PDB file of C-alpha atoms in Angstrom:
ATOM      1  CA  MET A   1      86.842  35.160 224.402  1.00  0.00           C
ATOM      2  CA  PHE A   2      87.357  37.305 221.320  1.00  0.00           C
ATOM      3  CA  SER A   3      85.537  37.067 218.101  1.00  0.00           C
ATOM      4  CA  LEU A   4      85.609  39.041 214.658  1.00  0.00           C
ATOM      5  CA  SER A   5      82.598  40.737 213.422  1.00  0.00           C
ATOM      6  CA  GLU A   6      81.320  39.628 209.640  1.00  0.00           C
ATOM      7  CA  ASN A   7      83.174  43.412 209.020  1.00  0.00           C
ATOM      8  CA  HIS A   8      86.126  42.378 209.491  1.00  0.00           C
ATOM      9  CA  LYS A   9      86.577  38.723 208.569  1.00  0.00           C
ATOM     10  CA  LYS A  10      85.897  40.451 204.948  1.00  0.00           C
ATOM     11  CA  LEU A  11      88.378  43.067 206.195  1.00  0.00           C
ATOM     12  CA  ILE A  12      90.812  40.649 206.682  1.00  0.00           C
ATOM     13  CA  LEU A  13      90.512  39.245 203.935  1.00  0.00           C
ATOM     14  CA  ALA A  14      90.069  42.129 201.553  1.00  0.00           C
ATOM     15  CA  PHE A  15      93.712  43.019 203.057  1.00  0.00           C
ATOM     16  CA  PHE A  16      95.077  39.180 202.179  1.00  0.00           C
ATOM     17  CA  ILE A  17      93.620  39.070 199.022  1.00  0.00           C
ATOM     18  CA  ALA A  18      94.811  42.552 197.820  1.00  0.00           C
ATOM     19  CA  VAL A  19      98.491  41.836 199.254  1.00  0.00           C
ATOM     20  CA  LEU A  20      98.266  38.655 196.875  1.00  0.00           C
ATOM     21  CA  LEU A  21      97.036  40.708 193.733  1.00  0.00           C
ATOM     22  CA  TRP A  22      99.848  43.201 194.816  1.00  0.00           C
ATOM     23  CA  THR A  23     102.930  40.310 194.934  1.00  0.00           C
ATOM     24  CA  TYR A  24     101.635  39.136 191.782  1.00  0.00           C
ATOM     25  CA  ALA A  25     101.101  42.663 189.442  1.00  0.00           C
ATOM     26  CA  SER A  26     105.059  43.326 191.538  1.00  0.00           C
ATOM     27  CA  ASP A  27     106.068  39.838 189.535  1.00  0.00           C
ATOM     28  CA  GLN A  28     104.927  40.962 186.761  1.00  0.00           C
ATOM     29  CA  THR A  29     106.131  44.517 185.859  1.00  0.00           C
ATOM     30  CA  SER A  30     109.509  43.146 186.952  1.00  0.00           C
ATOM     31  CA  ASN A  31     108.836  40.227 183.673  1.00  0.00           C
ATOM     32  CA  ILE A  32     107.675  43.589 181.416  1.00  0.00           C
ATOM     33  CA  PHE A  33     111.179  45.842 182.738  1.00  0.00           C
ATOM     34  CA  ASN A  34     113.353  42.522 181.971  1.00  0.00           C
ATOM     35  CA  LEU A  35     111.959  41.904 178.313  1.00  0.00           C
ATOM     36  CA  GLY A  36     114.510  44.128 176.943  1.00  0.00           C
ATOM     37  CA  GLU A  37     117.374  43.159 179.186  1.00  0.00           C
ATOM     38  CA  GLU A  38     119.999  41.280 177.136  1.00  0.00           C
ATOM     39  CA  GLN A  39     120.669  37.671 177.136  1.00  0.00           C
ATOM     40  CA  ALA A  40     123.432  35.132 176.132  1.00  0.00           C
ATOM     41  CA  ALA A  41     122.757  31.065 174.649  1.00  0.00           C
ATOM     42  CA  SER A  42     125.549  29.484 173.443  1.00  0.00           C
ATOM     43  CA  PHE A  43     124.554  26.667 170.773  1.00  0.00           C
ATOM     44  CA  LEU A  44     126.803  23.193 168.958  1.00  0.00           C
ATOM     45  CA  VAL A  45     126.330  23.706 165.639  1.00  0.00           C
ATOM     46  CA  ASN A  46     127.361  21.568 161.994  1.00  0.00           C
ATOM     47  CA  ILE A  47     130.218  23.799 160.369  1.00  0.00           C
ATOM     48  CA  GLU A  48     129.319  23.491 157.047  1.00  0.00           C
ATOM     49  CA  THR A  49     131.931  24.058 153.635  1.00  0.00           C
ATOM     50  CA  ARG A  50     130.648  26.934 151.111  1.00  0.00           C
ATOM     51  CA  ASN A  51     132.825  27.620 148.169  1.00  0.00           C
ATOM     52  CA  LEU A  52     134.483  25.089 147.323  1.00  0.00           C
ATOM     53  CA  ALA A  53     135.883  24.534 143.405  1.00  0.00           C
ATOM     54  CA  SER A  54     134.562  21.683 141.659  1.00  0.00           C
ATOM     55  CA  GLU A  55     138.338  20.305 141.036  1.00  0.00           C
ATOM     56  CA  TYR A  56     138.596  20.027 144.879  1.00  0.00           C
ATOM     57  CA  GLU A  57     136.921  18.220 147.401  1.00  0.00           C
ATOM     58  CA  VAL A  58     136.997  18.379 151.247  1.00  0.00           C
ATOM     59  CA  GLU A  59     139.175  15.142 152.131  1.00  0.00           C
ATOM     60  CA  SER A  60     138.843  15.938 156.489  1.00  0.00           C
ATOM     61  CA  LEU A  61     137.901  18.861 159.057  1.00  0.00           C
ATOM     62  CA  SER A  62     139.757  18.697 162.353  1.00  0.00           C
ATOM     63  CA  THR A  63     136.451  19.288 163.284  1.00  0.00           C
ATOM     64  CA  SER A  64     132.702  19.431 162.259  1.00  0.00           C
ATOM     65  CA  ARG A  65     131.384  21.078 165.537  1.00  0.00           C
ATOM     66  CA  ALA A  66     131.767  24.750 166.880  1.00  0.00           C
ATOM     67  CA  VAL A  67     130.439  26.246 169.906  1.00  0.00           C
ATOM     68  CA  VAL A  68     128.892  29.661 168.960  1.00  0.00           C
ATOM     69  CA  ARG A  69     127.921  32.648 171.383  1.00  0.00           C
ATOM     70  CA  VAL A  70     125.762  34.835 170.597  1.00  0.00           C
ATOM     71  CA  ASP A  71     123.915  37.891 172.841  1.00  0.00           C
ATOM     72  CA  TYR A  72     120.692  39.715 171.870  1.00  0.00           C
ATOM     73  CA  ILE A  73     117.822  41.776 172.918  1.00  0.00           C
ATOM     74  CA  SER A  74     114.856  39.473 174.116  1.00  0.00           C
ATOM     75  CA  TYR A  75     111.854  41.162 172.899  1.00  0.00           C
ATOM     76  CA  PHE A  76     109.408  39.151 172.032  1.00  0.00           C
ATOM     77  CA  THR A  77     111.980  36.619 170.392  1.00  0.00           C
ATOM     78  CA  THR A  78     114.786  33.850 171.323  1.00  0.00           C
ATOM     79  CA  ILE A  79     116.777  33.031 169.585  1.00  0.00           C
ATOM     80  CA  ASP A  80     117.192  28.737 168.338  1.00  0.00           C
ATOM     81  CA  LYS A  81     119.744  26.498 166.961  1.00  0.00           C
ATOM     82  CA  GLU A  82     118.574  26.723 163.222  1.00  0.00           C
ATOM     83  CA  ASP A  83     119.243  30.128 163.079  1.00  0.00           C
ATOM     84  CA  VAL A  84     122.939  30.164 164.284  1.00  0.00           C
ATOM     85  CA  ARG A  85     124.626  29.024 160.758  1.00  0.00           C
ATOM     86  CA  ALA A  86     128.758  27.787 160.953  1.00  0.00           C
ATOM     87  CA  TYR A  87     131.208  28.043 158.274  1.00  0.00           C
ATOM     88  CA  VAL A  88     134.272  27.639 156.059  1.00  0.00           C
ATOM     89  CA  ASP A  89     135.214  29.847 152.811  1.00  0.00           C
ATOM     90  CA  LEU A  90     137.022  27.676 151.036  1.00  0.00           C
ATOM     91  CA  THR A  91     136.973  29.941 147.882  1.00  0.00           C
ATOM     92  CA  ASP A  92     141.206  29.697 147.847  1.00  0.00           C
ATOM     93  CA  VAL A  93     142.077  26.780 148.681  1.00  0.00           C
ATOM     94  CA  ASP A  94     144.895  24.076 147.515  1.00  0.00           C
ATOM     95  CA  PRO A  95     145.396  20.572 147.878  1.00  0.00           C
ATOM     96  CA  GLY A  96     147.144  20.161 151.524  1.00  0.00           C
ATOM     97  CA  ASP A  97     145.998  21.458 154.840  1.00  0.00           C
ATOM     98  CA  ASN A  98     144.852  25.021 154.674  1.00  0.00           C
ATOM     99  CA  LEU A  99     143.536  26.988 157.933  1.00  0.00           C
ATOM    100  CA  LYS A 100     140.400  28.595 157.869  1.00  0.00           C
ATOM    101  CA  ILE A 101     138.593  30.394 160.033  1.00  0.00           C
ATOM    102  CA  ILE A 102     135.112  29.846 161.269  1.00  0.00           C
ATOM    103  CA  GLU A 103     132.526  32.070 159.876  1.00  0.00           C
ATOM    104  CA  VAL A 104     129.434  32.314 161.546  1.00  0.00           C
ATOM    105  CA  ASP A 105     125.441  33.623 159.610  1.00  0.00           C
ATOM    106  CA  LEU A 106     123.289  35.295 162.673  1.00  0.00           C
ATOM    107  CA  PRO A 107     119.495  36.411 162.827  1.00  0.00           C
ATOM    108  CA  SER A 108     119.155  39.745 162.436  1.00  0.00           C
ATOM    109  CA  GLY A 109     119.603  41.843 166.496  1.00  0.00           C
ATOM    110  CA  THR A 110     121.907  38.867 167.418  1.00  0.00           C
ATOM    111  CA  ARG A 111     126.073  40.053 168.205  1.00  0.00           C
ATOM    112  CA  LEU A 112     128.963  36.957 167.884  1.00  0.00           C
ATOM    113  CA  MET A 113     130.189  37.221 171.551  1.00  0.00           C
ATOM    114  CA  GLY A 114     132.772  34.101 170.249  1.00  0.00           C
ATOM    115  CA  THR A 115     133.249  30.618 168.406  1.00  0.00           C
ATOM    116  CA  ASP A 116     134.677  27.651 170.034  1.00  0.00           C
ATOM    117  CA  PRO A 117     136.895  26.543 168.366  1.00  0.00           C
ATOM    118  CA  GLY A 118     137.781  30.032 166.069  1.00  0.00           C
ATOM    119  CA  TYR A 119     139.354  28.031 163.215  1.00  0.00           C
ATOM    120  CA  ILE A 120     139.675  24.686 161.715  1.00  0.00           C
ATOM    121  CA  ILE A 121     142.193  22.744 159.839  1.00  0.00           C
ATOM    122  CA  VAL A 122     140.614  21.845 155.967  1.00  0.00           C
ATOM    123  CA  LYS A 123     142.130  18.588 153.788  1.00  0.00           C
ATOM    124  CA  ILE A 124     142.210  18.851 150.250  1.00  0.00           C
ATOM    125  CA  ARG A 125     142.930  17.080 147.767  1.00  0.00           C
ATOM    126  CA  GLU A 126     141.898  17.158 144.332  1.00  0.00           C
ATOM    127  CA  ALA A 127     138.646  15.521 142.858  1.00  0.00           C
ATOM    128  CA  ASN A 128     138.510  11.574 141.409  1.00  0.00           C
ATOM    129  CA  ASP A 129     137.520  11.979 138.130  1.00  0.00           C
ATOM    130  CA  ASP A 130     135.813   8.508 137.357  1.00  0.00           C
TER     131      ASP A 130
END
């Protein structure tokens, strides 16, 4: 019958532990190399209105939300929904329907890949001074 000596048992146990440590270390090394990898994210954000003259008010928006797609390098950060702000600039509007491009404020280190929709229709009316 075949029996292992105490030294052989220790050698097999040491080999098994070495394989486990090597597997763990190679997985951690992979994570370190992927640390600076580009990441993509999409957020459903509310559309804000900015710079509307006091004599006008917003009657309606064709949509109140937009999907914003960004990419970024993931060093030690992640991008949260609160970091992304979508808005339309209503500086030069007239009463009635106005076609406006959705603009996006992003944190540093991110790049805008797109918005869906890219524009909205803002219906403006004169403010009621009651």
